[in-house]
């Protein structure tokens, strides 16, 4: 009867579904008749219940909490960039929990982010690299990938010229990965165009408590459903040269302006629309980096598996411009490699990729990356 959950629906979600019924020793927590607890922030009542009376059906009986390891991360569900903790064991993510961040999400996260990680363990993910030449398809060793990629791109630039090359960077990439890829593409093809991939938008921004305005808003779910549009734009602007929106990229590719492309997907949902599906046939060399198979794959000369954010490390820049770091929690599926690691090697660096090391290099041209924001640590209680 601490009433934390009731207060949550009154003060944070503003949806008022919960109440206390009866009196004295018969008092109970209940929903108002005909008002199920189904608001977009309802998962938070489980986190704040101090006695475990409210439980998460998604996690219930899946794993003992003391077997879980918590890794600090950032939710990629929308451009708000909530601080979260990834609870995992034996290379499996079991649940996501919010982490206190006074500048972004306070103590909360939304259900969309909390339960939206299941694609990470989807069996249909691309797991190993593929290389095609003519009718021959091979699965090369990772150690050969940097050489193969560089050779094929340099060969194309020699034959067709650097201005025929384009790279599309995804707003699901970490800033470090985007920087490494942009740097490599511009090194091999200095006149290459760089584009940002489609920025998924769904519905409208949702402000909480519902109907709150300005200073009274305590939590926001943004309609921009990707974590790093701003970070990718910062990297592209610092790189300079020909920069394109996704629409311009599709239009110019459709007109045949480019004959070689490096396309990065990594979206949790299908992202290739009808127009984008048609452009694959215009590329003589297509390098596709993605998490799931799509319409572009059949025309790709090189396919590199993208990893989910829980398998990578780096930084995202949220809609408010805050640079925030996320850590790697689990290993990629068998035969895949974290994107940062192979992009690091392709870009000509040796040794282990770490987000921190790449941010130091980036900070020379992008001072915002000299110091990422880290929220203060609060004691974590497993429950
Ligand atoms: S508001 Fe956005 S960033 Fe925060 S938990 Fe929800 S989806 Fe994730």
mmCIF file of C-alpha atoms and ligand atoms in Angstrom:
data_model
loop_
_atom_site.group_PDB
_atom_site.id
_atom_site.type_symbol
_atom_site.label_atom_id
_atom_site.label_comp_id
_atom_site.label_asym_id
_atom_site.label_seq_id
_atom_site.Cartn_x
_atom_site.Cartn_y
_atom_site.Cartn_z
ATOM 1 C CA UNK A 1 0.000 0.000 0.000
ATOM 2 C CA UNK A 2 2.892 2.361 -0.611
ATOM 3 C CA UNK A 3 0.801 3.703 -3.535
ATOM 4 C CA UNK A 4 3.852 4.324 -5.750
ATOM 5 C CA UNK A 5 2.099 2.693 -8.733
ATOM 6 C CA UNK A 6 -1.042 4.777 -8.199
ATOM 7 C CA UNK A 7 1.062 7.922 -7.988
ATOM 8 C CA UNK A 8 2.910 6.916 -11.174
ATOM 9 C CA UNK A 9 -0.312 6.814 -13.175
ATOM 10 C CA UNK A 10 -1.382 10.126 -11.631
ATOM 11 C CA UNK A 11 1.869 12.081 -11.783
ATOM 12 C CA UNK A 12 3.941 10.617 -14.628
ATOM 13 C CA UNK A 13 1.725 8.889 -17.193
ATOM 14 C CA UNK A 14 -1.283 11.043 -16.253
ATOM 15 C CA UNK A 15 -3.582 8.206 -17.263
ATOM 16 C CA UNK A 16 -5.091 7.546 -13.792
ATOM 17 C CA UNK A 17 -5.961 3.870 -14.240
ATOM 18 C CA UNK A 18 -4.908 2.722 -10.766
ATOM 19 C CA UNK A 19 -6.578 3.400 -7.444
ATOM 20 C CA UNK A 20 -6.925 2.002 -3.932
ATOM 21 C CA UNK A 21 -10.219 0.297 -3.145
ATOM 22 C CA UNK A 22 -11.772 -0.711 0.182
ATOM 23 C CA UNK A 23 -10.651 0.468 3.598
ATOM 24 C CA UNK A 24 -8.291 -0.464 6.405
ATOM 25 C CA UNK A 25 -6.842 -3.982 6.264
ATOM 26 C CA UNK A 26 -8.997 -4.738 3.186
ATOM 27 C CA UNK A 27 -7.435 -1.992 1.083
ATOM 28 C CA UNK A 28 -6.259 -3.208 -2.337
ATOM 29 C CA UNK A 29 -4.644 -1.748 -5.423
ATOM 30 C CA UNK A 30 -7.030 -2.042 -8.367
ATOM 31 C CA UNK A 31 -7.864 -0.493 -11.716
ATOM 32 C CA UNK A 32 -10.881 1.710 -12.165
ATOM 33 C CA UNK A 33 -13.717 -0.336 -13.709
ATOM 34 C CA UNK A 34 -13.270 -0.529 -17.490
ATOM 35 C CA UNK A 35 -9.812 1.106 -17.380
ATOM 36 C CA UNK A 36 -7.127 -1.569 -17.892
ATOM 37 C CA UNK A 37 -3.558 -0.522 -17.163
ATOM 38 C CA UNK A 38 -2.371 -0.289 -20.756
ATOM 39 C CA UNK A 39 -0.742 3.104 -21.158
ATOM 40 C CA UNK A 40 2.549 3.345 -23.093
ATOM 41 C CA UNK A 41 4.557 3.730 -19.859
ATOM 42 C CA UNK A 42 2.853 1.027 -17.802
ATOM 43 C CA UNK A 43 5.943 -1.211 -17.515
ATOM 44 C CA UNK A 44 7.429 1.306 -15.069
ATOM 45 C CA UNK A 45 5.021 0.301 -12.304
ATOM 46 C CA UNK A 46 6.884 -3.025 -12.111
ATOM 47 C CA UNK A 47 10.183 -1.196 -11.568
ATOM 48 C CA UNK A 48 8.846 0.979 -8.767
ATOM 49 C CA UNK A 49 6.865 -1.682 -6.888
ATOM 50 C CA UNK A 50 9.132 -2.277 -3.851
ATOM 51 C CA UNK A 51 7.642 -5.662 -2.887
ATOM 52 C CA UNK A 52 7.288 -7.395 -6.268
ATOM 53 C CA UNK A 53 3.485 -7.388 -6.246
ATOM 54 C CA UNK A 54 3.412 -6.057 -9.791
ATOM 55 C CA UNK A 55 5.333 -8.299 -12.166
ATOM 56 C CA UNK A 56 6.354 -8.296 -15.795
ATOM 57 C CA UNK A 57 4.720 -11.227 -17.643
ATOM 58 C CA UNK A 58 7.321 -10.958 -20.369
ATOM 59 C CA UNK A 59 10.161 -11.717 -17.940
ATOM 60 C CA UNK A 60 8.364 -13.817 -15.335
ATOM 61 C CA UNK A 61 10.013 -17.237 -14.727
ATOM 62 C CA UNK A 62 12.506 -16.700 -17.574
ATOM 63 C CA UNK A 63 15.673 -16.285 -15.520
ATOM 64 C CA UNK A 64 16.789 -15.745 -11.912
ATOM 65 C CA UNK A 65 17.677 -12.099 -11.472
ATOM 66 C CA UNK A 66 20.941 -12.878 -9.715
ATOM 67 C CA UNK A 67 22.130 -14.715 -12.822
ATOM 68 C CA UNK A 68 21.714 -11.602 -14.950
ATOM 69 C CA UNK A 69 24.507 -9.209 -15.803
ATOM 70 C CA UNK A 70 23.544 -5.566 -16.304
ATOM 71 C CA UNK A 71 25.226 -3.499 -19.020
ATOM 72 C CA UNK A 72 24.579 0.245 -19.349
ATOM 73 C CA UNK A 73 23.145 1.235 -22.713
ATOM 74 C CA UNK A 74 20.897 3.650 -24.598
ATOM 75 C CA UNK A 75 17.496 2.675 -25.977
ATOM 76 C CA UNK A 76 17.456 2.826 -29.796
ATOM 77 C CA UNK A 77 13.629 2.830 -29.964
ATOM 78 C CA UNK A 78 13.283 6.548 -30.653
ATOM 79 C CA UNK A 79 15.311 9.753 -30.739
ATOM 80 C CA UNK A 80 14.681 10.460 -27.033
ATOM 81 C CA UNK A 81 17.652 8.234 -26.155
ATOM 82 C CA UNK A 82 16.598 6.907 -22.743
ATOM 83 C CA UNK A 83 19.353 5.504 -20.532
ATOM 84 C CA UNK A 84 18.750 1.805 -20.003
ATOM 85 C CA UNK A 85 20.343 -1.274 -18.510
ATOM 86 C CA UNK A 86 20.510 -4.462 -20.593
ATOM 87 C CA UNK A 87 19.987 -7.508 -18.381
ATOM 88 C CA UNK A 88 21.505 -10.540 -20.054
ATOM 89 C CA UNK A 89 22.925 -13.991 -19.374
ATOM 90 C CA UNK A 90 24.676 -16.493 -21.638
ATOM 91 C CA UNK A 91 24.510 -14.228 -24.663
ATOM 92 C CA UNK A 92 20.751 -13.728 -24.376
ATOM 93 C CA UNK A 93 19.001 -10.476 -23.520
ATOM 94 C CA UNK A 94 16.196 -11.122 -21.021
ATOM 95 C CA UNK A 95 14.936 -7.661 -20.242
ATOM 96 C CA UNK A 96 15.636 -3.952 -20.460
ATOM 97 C CA UNK A 97 15.325 -1.641 -17.478
ATOM 98 C CA UNK A 98 15.504 2.153 -17.330
ATOM 99 C CA UNK A 99 18.603 3.790 -15.844
ATOM 100 C CA UNK A 100 18.408 7.123 -14.074
ATOM 101 C CA UNK A 101 19.260 9.998 -16.380
ATOM 102 C CA UNK A 102 18.273 13.448 -15.093
ATOM 103 C CA UNK A 103 18.698 15.049 -18.538
ATOM 104 C CA UNK A 104 16.644 12.601 -20.576
ATOM 105 C CA UNK A 105 14.321 10.033 -19.051
ATOM 106 C CA UNK A 106 14.582 10.521 -15.264
ATOM 107 C CA UNK A 107 13.776 7.005 -13.945
ATOM 108 C CA UNK A 108 11.464 5.876 -16.750
ATOM 109 C CA UNK A 109 11.266 4.199 -20.131
ATOM 110 C CA UNK A 110 8.339 3.382 -22.413
ATOM 111 C CA UNK A 111 6.977 -0.076 -23.215
ATOM 112 C CA UNK A 112 7.869 0.245 -26.866
ATOM 113 C CA UNK A 113 11.530 0.492 -25.915
ATOM 114 C CA UNK A 114 11.311 -1.955 -23.003
ATOM 115 C CA UNK A 115 9.787 -4.826 -24.992
ATOM 116 C CA UNK A 116 11.051 -3.868 -28.444
ATOM 117 C CA UNK A 117 14.347 -5.804 -28.356
ATOM 118 C CA UNK A 118 13.086 -9.240 -29.477
ATOM 119 C CA UNK A 119 14.430 -8.823 -33.023
ATOM 120 C CA UNK A 120 17.936 -9.164 -31.557
ATOM 121 C CA UNK A 121 17.430 -12.944 -31.250
ATOM 122 C CA UNK A 122 15.575 -13.378 -34.535
ATOM 123 C CA UNK A 123 16.803 -16.523 -36.311
ATOM 124 C CA UNK A 124 16.436 -14.776 -39.692
ATOM 125 C CA UNK A 125 19.302 -12.364 -39.089
ATOM 126 C CA UNK A 126 22.191 -12.277 -41.559
ATOM 127 C CA UNK A 127 25.061 -13.990 -39.773
ATOM 128 C CA UNK A 128 28.012 -14.235 -42.135
ATOM 129 C CA UNK A 129 29.581 -12.123 -44.872
ATOM 130 C CA UNK A 130 29.020 -13.019 -48.532
ATOM 131 C CA UNK A 131 31.042 -12.091 -51.585
ATOM 132 C CA UNK A 132 29.827 -12.522 -55.181
ATOM 133 C CA UNK A 133 31.829 -12.280 -58.371
ATOM 134 C CA UNK A 134 29.912 -13.291 -61.496
ATOM 135 C CA UNK A 135 27.987 -16.461 -60.652
ATOM 136 C CA UNK A 136 30.309 -17.408 -57.815
ATOM 137 C CA UNK A 137 29.276 -16.737 -54.207
ATOM 138 C CA UNK A 138 31.705 -17.315 -51.339
ATOM 139 C CA UNK A 139 31.702 -16.853 -47.593
ATOM 140 C CA UNK A 140 35.080 -15.287 -46.909
ATOM 141 C CA UNK A 141 37.026 -15.189 -43.702
ATOM 142 C CA UNK A 142 36.626 -11.998 -41.724
ATOM 143 C CA UNK A 143 40.358 -11.390 -41.916
ATOM 144 C CA UNK A 144 40.109 -11.163 -45.730
ATOM 145 C CA UNK A 145 37.154 -8.764 -45.755
ATOM 146 C CA UNK A 146 39.115 -5.463 -45.466
ATOM 147 C CA UNK A 147 41.275 -6.398 -48.443
ATOM 148 C CA UNK A 148 38.338 -7.621 -50.564
ATOM 149 C CA UNK A 149 36.253 -4.512 -49.871
ATOM 150 C CA UNK A 150 39.105 -2.115 -50.537
ATOM 151 C CA UNK A 151 40.174 -3.943 -53.708
ATOM 152 C CA UNK A 152 36.665 -3.993 -55.193
ATOM 153 C CA UNK A 153 35.985 -0.344 -54.404
ATOM 154 C CA UNK A 154 39.387 0.866 -55.645
ATOM 155 C CA UNK A 155 38.966 -1.188 -58.819
ATOM 156 C CA UNK A 156 35.599 0.474 -59.411
ATOM 157 C CA UNK A 157 36.963 3.972 -58.771
ATOM 158 C CA UNK A 158 39.774 3.365 -61.282
ATOM 159 C CA UNK A 159 37.287 2.268 -63.945
ATOM 160 C CA UNK A 160 34.362 4.646 -63.358
ATOM 161 C CA UNK A 161 35.722 7.530 -61.299
ATOM 162 C CA UNK A 162 35.267 8.572 -57.671
ATOM 163 C CA UNK A 163 32.157 10.666 -58.311
ATOM 164 C CA UNK A 164 30.227 7.508 -59.227
ATOM 165 C CA UNK A 165 30.444 6.237 -55.651
ATOM 166 C CA UNK A 166 27.819 6.820 -52.954
ATOM 167 C CA UNK A 167 27.461 5.622 -49.354
ATOM 168 C CA UNK A 168 24.191 5.599 -47.434
ATOM 169 C CA UNK A 169 24.644 5.715 -43.659
ATOM 170 C CA UNK A 170 21.910 4.453 -41.386
ATOM 171 C CA UNK A 171 20.493 6.420 -38.413
ATOM 172 C CA UNK A 172 20.847 3.145 -36.460
ATOM 173 C CA UNK A 173 24.651 3.248 -36.779
ATOM 174 C CA UNK A 174 26.793 4.488 -33.922
ATOM 175 C CA UNK A 175 28.590 7.777 -34.600
ATOM 176 C CA UNK A 176 31.949 6.008 -34.510
ATOM 177 C CA UNK A 177 30.879 3.453 -37.124
ATOM 178 C CA UNK A 178 29.536 6.220 -39.360
ATOM 179 C CA UNK A 179 32.776 8.163 -38.989
ATOM 180 C CA UNK A 180 34.922 5.129 -39.863
ATOM 181 C CA UNK A 181 32.829 4.314 -42.926
ATOM 182 C CA UNK A 182 32.652 7.921 -44.178
ATOM 183 C CA UNK A 183 36.402 8.255 -43.702
ATOM 184 C CA UNK A 184 37.115 5.068 -45.658
ATOM 185 C CA UNK A 185 34.760 5.889 -48.532
ATOM 186 C CA UNK A 186 36.171 9.410 -48.900
ATOM 187 C CA UNK A 187 39.735 8.072 -48.742
ATOM 188 C CA UNK A 188 39.124 5.642 -51.614
ATOM 189 C CA UNK A 189 36.755 7.937 -53.531
ATOM 190 C CA UNK A 190 37.285 11.588 -52.470
ATOM 191 C CA UNK A 191 34.359 12.843 -54.607
ATOM 192 C CA UNK A 192 31.944 10.184 -53.334
ATOM 193 C CA UNK A 193 28.510 11.350 -52.230
ATOM 194 C CA UNK A 194 27.324 10.548 -48.705
ATOM 195 C CA UNK A 195 23.678 10.122 -47.798
ATOM 196 C CA UNK A 196 21.628 9.464 -44.688
ATOM 197 C CA UNK A 197 19.193 6.533 -44.798
ATOM 198 C CA UNK A 198 15.445 6.846 -44.212
ATOM 199 C CA UNK A 199 14.468 8.278 -40.836
ATOM 200 C CA UNK A 200 11.458 6.248 -39.645
ATOM 201 C CA UNK A 201 8.567 8.372 -38.358
ATOM 202 C CA UNK A 202 5.481 6.915 -36.656
ATOM 203 C CA UNK A 203 2.451 8.906 -35.510
ATOM 204 C CA UNK A 204 3.053 11.944 -33.325
ATOM 205 C CA UNK A 205 5.296 12.715 -30.342
ATOM 206 C CA UNK A 206 3.648 11.494 -27.135
ATOM 207 C CA UNK A 207 4.044 13.743 -24.093
ATOM 208 C CA UNK A 208 3.467 12.620 -20.492
ATOM 209 C CA UNK A 209 1.581 13.225 -18.261
ATOM 210 C CA UNK A 210 -0.953 13.105 -21.105
ATOM 211 C CA UNK A 211 -2.103 16.575 -22.142
ATOM 212 C CA UNK A 212 0.791 18.215 -20.214
ATOM 213 C CA UNK A 213 2.526 21.175 -21.850
ATOM 214 C CA UNK A 214 5.957 22.843 -21.631
ATOM 215 C CA UNK A 215 7.558 22.550 -18.172
ATOM 216 C CA UNK A 216 4.919 20.107 -16.947
ATOM 217 C CA UNK A 217 6.099 17.448 -19.458
ATOM 218 C CA UNK A 218 8.019 14.713 -17.627
ATOM 219 C CA UNK A 219 8.533 12.137 -20.356
ATOM 220 C CA UNK A 220 8.428 12.132 -24.157
ATOM 221 C CA UNK A 221 8.207 9.333 -26.703
ATOM 222 C CA UNK A 222 9.285 10.789 -30.031
ATOM 223 C CA UNK A 223 7.797 9.919 -33.411
ATOM 224 C CA UNK A 224 11.320 9.694 -34.845
ATOM 225 C CA UNK A 225 11.918 5.964 -34.381
ATOM 226 C CA UNK A 226 15.697 5.802 -34.631
ATOM 227 C CA UNK A 227 18.420 6.665 -32.144
ATOM 228 C CA UNK A 228 21.028 8.572 -34.112
ATOM 229 C CA UNK A 229 19.786 10.793 -36.934
ATOM 230 C CA UNK A 230 21.515 13.789 -35.357
ATOM 231 C CA UNK A 231 24.784 11.946 -34.804
ATOM 232 C CA UNK A 232 24.907 10.791 -38.432
ATOM 233 C CA UNK A 233 24.140 14.331 -39.636
ATOM 234 C CA UNK A 234 26.983 15.688 -37.461
ATOM 235 C CA UNK A 235 29.431 13.157 -38.895
ATOM 236 C CA UNK A 236 28.293 13.833 -42.479
ATOM 237 C CA UNK A 237 28.539 17.601 -42.067
ATOM 238 C CA UNK A 238 32.047 17.332 -40.599
ATOM 239 C CA UNK A 239 33.043 15.113 -43.532
ATOM 240 C CA UNK A 240 31.843 17.739 -46.025
ATOM 241 C CA UNK A 241 31.416 17.209 -49.772
ATOM 242 C CA UNK A 242 28.267 16.052 -51.523
ATOM 243 C CA UNK A 243 25.607 15.234 -48.860
ATOM 244 C CA UNK A 244 22.226 13.775 -49.755
ATOM 245 C CA UNK A 245 18.927 13.050 -48.072
ATOM 246 C CA UNK A 246 17.476 9.564 -48.555
ATOM 247 C CA UNK A 247 15.039 10.860 -51.192
ATOM 248 C CA UNK A 248 17.866 12.520 -53.141
ATOM 249 C CA UNK A 249 19.930 9.355 -52.847
ATOM 250 C CA UNK A 250 17.105 7.212 -54.292
ATOM 251 C CA UNK A 251 16.342 9.739 -57.038
ATOM 252 C CA UNK A 252 19.942 10.168 -58.169
ATOM 253 C CA UNK A 253 20.647 6.436 -57.943
ATOM 254 C CA UNK A 254 17.521 5.807 -60.044
ATOM 255 C CA UNK A 255 18.837 8.223 -62.690
ATOM 256 C CA UNK A 256 22.109 6.295 -62.856
ATOM 257 C CA UNK A 257 24.318 8.990 -61.228
ATOM 258 C CA UNK A 258 26.097 6.310 -59.203
ATOM 259 C CA UNK A 259 27.480 2.947 -60.205
ATOM 260 C CA UNK A 260 28.873 1.835 -56.826
ATOM 261 C CA UNK A 261 27.124 2.071 -53.482
ATOM 262 C CA UNK A 262 27.713 1.106 -49.887
ATOM 263 C CA UNK A 263 24.320 0.861 -48.236
ATOM 264 C CA UNK A 264 23.914 0.438 -44.494
ATOM 265 C CA UNK A 265 20.551 -0.712 -43.123
ATOM 266 C CA UNK A 266 20.479 -2.173 -39.631
ATOM 267 C CA UNK A 267 16.801 -1.251 -39.141
ATOM 268 C CA UNK A 268 14.804 -3.553 -36.870
ATOM 269 C CA UNK A 269 11.826 -3.329 -39.272
ATOM 270 C CA UNK A 270 11.719 -3.672 -43.095
ATOM 271 C CA UNK A 271 12.985 -0.408 -44.555
ATOM 272 C CA UNK A 272 13.415 -0.891 -48.311
ATOM 273 C CA UNK A 273 10.415 0.689 -50.038
ATOM 274 C CA UNK A 274 9.355 0.158 -53.681
ATOM 275 C CA UNK A 275 11.554 2.962 -55.033
ATOM 276 C CA UNK A 276 14.624 1.925 -53.072
ATOM 277 C CA UNK A 277 14.196 -1.729 -54.153
ATOM 278 C CA UNK A 278 14.537 -0.699 -57.813
ATOM 279 C CA UNK A 279 17.883 1.073 -57.471
ATOM 280 C CA UNK A 280 19.928 -2.100 -56.821
ATOM 281 C CA UNK A 281 20.006 -2.939 -60.536
ATOM 282 C CA UNK A 282 21.687 0.413 -61.298
ATOM 283 C CA UNK A 283 24.761 -0.415 -59.234
ATOM 284 C CA UNK A 284 27.590 -2.434 -60.711
ATOM 285 C CA UNK A 285 29.067 -2.737 -57.241
ATOM 286 C CA UNK A 286 26.739 -2.848 -54.254
ATOM 287 C CA UNK A 287 28.054 -3.387 -50.739
ATOM 288 C CA UNK A 288 25.133 -4.059 -48.424
ATOM 289 C CA UNK A 289 25.507 -3.985 -44.648
ATOM 290 C CA UNK A 290 22.281 -5.086 -42.993
ATOM 291 C CA UNK A 291 20.699 -7.137 -40.258
ATOM 292 C CA UNK A 292 17.923 -8.837 -42.246
ATOM 293 C CA UNK A 293 17.621 -9.963 -45.851
ATOM 294 C CA UNK A 294 15.805 -7.511 -48.101
ATOM 295 C CA UNK A 295 15.105 -6.698 -51.754
ATOM 296 C CA UNK A 296 18.604 -5.251 -52.263
ATOM 297 C CA UNK A 297 20.425 -8.396 -51.231
ATOM 298 C CA UNK A 298 20.112 -10.322 -54.501
ATOM 299 C CA UNK A 299 22.000 -7.549 -56.326
ATOM 300 C CA UNK A 300 24.727 -7.082 -53.714
ATOM 301 C CA UNK A 301 28.314 -7.981 -54.577
ATOM 302 C CA UNK A 302 29.335 -7.940 -50.913
ATOM 303 C CA UNK A 303 27.005 -8.516 -47.963
ATOM 304 C CA UNK A 304 28.200 -7.678 -44.456
ATOM 305 C CA UNK A 305 26.047 -8.608 -41.438
ATOM 306 C CA UNK A 306 25.012 -5.679 -39.248
ATOM 307 C CA UNK A 307 24.810 -6.271 -35.532
ATOM 308 C CA UNK A 308 22.079 -5.163 -33.148
ATOM 309 C CA UNK A 309 22.993 -2.323 -30.786
ATOM 310 C CA UNK A 310 23.351 -4.729 -27.820
ATOM 311 C CA UNK A 311 26.246 -6.376 -29.687
ATOM 312 C CA UNK A 312 28.039 -3.128 -30.515
ATOM 313 C CA UNK A 313 29.519 -0.181 -28.650
ATOM 314 C CA UNK A 314 29.716 3.488 -29.465
ATOM 315 C CA UNK A 315 27.634 6.608 -29.070
ATOM 316 C CA UNK A 316 24.272 7.975 -30.199
ATOM 317 C CA UNK A 317 23.269 11.647 -30.293
ATOM 318 C CA UNK A 318 19.678 12.088 -29.203
ATOM 319 C CA UNK A 319 17.126 14.584 -30.528
ATOM 320 C CA UNK A 320 18.286 17.162 -27.960
ATOM 321 C CA UNK A 321 21.908 16.877 -29.169
ATOM 322 C CA UNK A 322 23.249 14.915 -26.186
ATOM 323 C CA UNK A 323 26.140 12.552 -27.014
ATOM 324 C CA UNK A 324 25.589 9.355 -25.021
ATOM 325 C CA UNK A 325 27.658 6.199 -24.895
ATOM 326 C CA UNK A 326 26.370 2.620 -25.011
ATOM 327 C CA UNK A 327 28.338 -0.512 -24.202
ATOM 328 C CA UNK A 328 28.379 -3.930 -25.777
ATOM 329 C CA UNK A 329 26.352 -6.441 -23.746
ATOM 330 C CA UNK A 330 26.416 -9.708 -25.712
ATOM 331 C CA UNK A 331 28.349 -11.301 -28.569
ATOM 332 C CA UNK A 332 26.946 -11.160 -32.105
ATOM 333 C CA UNK A 333 25.391 -14.370 -33.479
ATOM 334 C CA UNK A 334 27.773 -17.028 -34.716
ATOM 335 C CA UNK A 335 30.073 -15.833 -37.530
ATOM 336 C CA UNK A 336 28.968 -12.182 -37.330
ATOM 337 C CA UNK A 337 31.312 -9.458 -36.087
ATOM 338 C CA UNK A 338 30.500 -6.107 -34.483
ATOM 339 C CA UNK A 339 30.199 -3.471 -37.209
ATOM 340 C CA UNK A 340 32.673 -1.186 -35.424
ATOM 341 C CA UNK A 341 35.359 -3.885 -35.459
ATOM 342 C CA UNK A 342 35.208 -4.646 -39.187
ATOM 343 C CA UNK A 343 34.752 -0.983 -40.174
ATOM 344 C CA UNK A 344 37.802 -0.183 -38.027
ATOM 345 C CA UNK A 345 39.843 -2.722 -39.985
ATOM 346 C CA UNK A 346 38.416 -1.695 -43.359
ATOM 347 C CA UNK A 347 39.305 1.940 -42.552
ATOM 348 C CA UNK A 348 42.910 0.813 -42.118
ATOM 349 C CA UNK A 349 43.223 0.798 -38.313
ATOM 350 C CA UNK A 350 44.784 -2.102 -36.468
ATOM 351 C CA UNK A 351 43.975 -3.578 -33.085
ATOM 352 C CA UNK A 352 40.767 -3.792 -31.165
ATOM 353 C CA UNK A 353 37.991 -1.343 -31.942
ATOM 354 C CA UNK A 354 36.759 0.612 -28.956
ATOM 355 C CA UNK A 355 34.266 3.443 -29.153
ATOM 356 C CA UNK A 356 36.444 5.517 -26.836
ATOM 357 C CA UNK A 357 39.501 5.270 -29.057
ATOM 358 C CA UNK A 358 37.564 6.288 -32.155
ATOM 359 C CA UNK A 359 35.843 9.172 -30.323
ATOM 360 C CA UNK A 360 39.274 10.543 -29.436
ATOM 361 C CA UNK A 361 40.147 10.639 -33.139
ATOM 362 C CA UNK A 362 36.752 12.085 -34.047
ATOM 363 C CA UNK A 363 37.078 14.846 -31.456
ATOM 364 C CA UNK A 364 39.780 16.517 -33.578
ATOM 365 C CA UNK A 365 37.149 17.578 -36.122
ATOM 366 C CA UNK A 366 34.024 17.067 -33.982
ATOM 367 C CA UNK A 367 34.653 18.574 -30.508
ATOM 368 C CA UNK A 368 31.213 17.413 -29.283
ATOM 369 C CA UNK A 369 32.653 13.888 -29.085
ATOM 370 C CA UNK A 370 35.519 14.860 -26.782
ATOM 371 C CA UNK A 371 33.296 14.153 -23.794
ATOM 372 C CA UNK A 372 30.140 12.072 -23.935
ATOM 373 C CA UNK A 373 27.473 12.620 -21.304
ATOM 374 C CA UNK A 374 27.318 9.961 -18.582
ATOM 375 C CA UNK A 375 24.446 10.141 -16.098
ATOM 376 C CA UNK A 376 25.268 9.896 -12.379
ATOM 377 C CA UNK A 377 25.182 6.354 -11.031
ATOM 378 C CA UNK A 378 22.509 5.392 -8.540
ATOM 379 C CA UNK A 379 22.501 2.160 -6.560
ATOM 380 C CA UNK A 380 20.804 -0.603 -8.549
ATOM 381 C CA UNK A 381 18.553 -3.046 -6.692
ATOM 382 C CA UNK A 382 17.775 -6.290 -8.459
ATOM 383 C CA UNK A 383 14.098 -7.064 -8.248
HETATM 384 S S1 LIG B 1 10.982 6.963 -25.187
HETATM 385 FE FE1 LIG B 1 12.146 6.260 -26.981
HETATM 386 S S2 LIG B 1 14.237 6.011 -26.236
HETATM 387 FE FE2 LIG B 1 12.885 6.112 -24.436
HETATM 388 S S3 LIG B 1 12.401 3.968 -23.935
HETATM 389 FE FE3 LIG B 1 10.810 4.728 -25.305
HETATM 390 S S4 LIG B 1 11.477 4.153 -27.370
HETATM 391 FE FE4 LIG B 1 13.241 4.008 -26.027
#
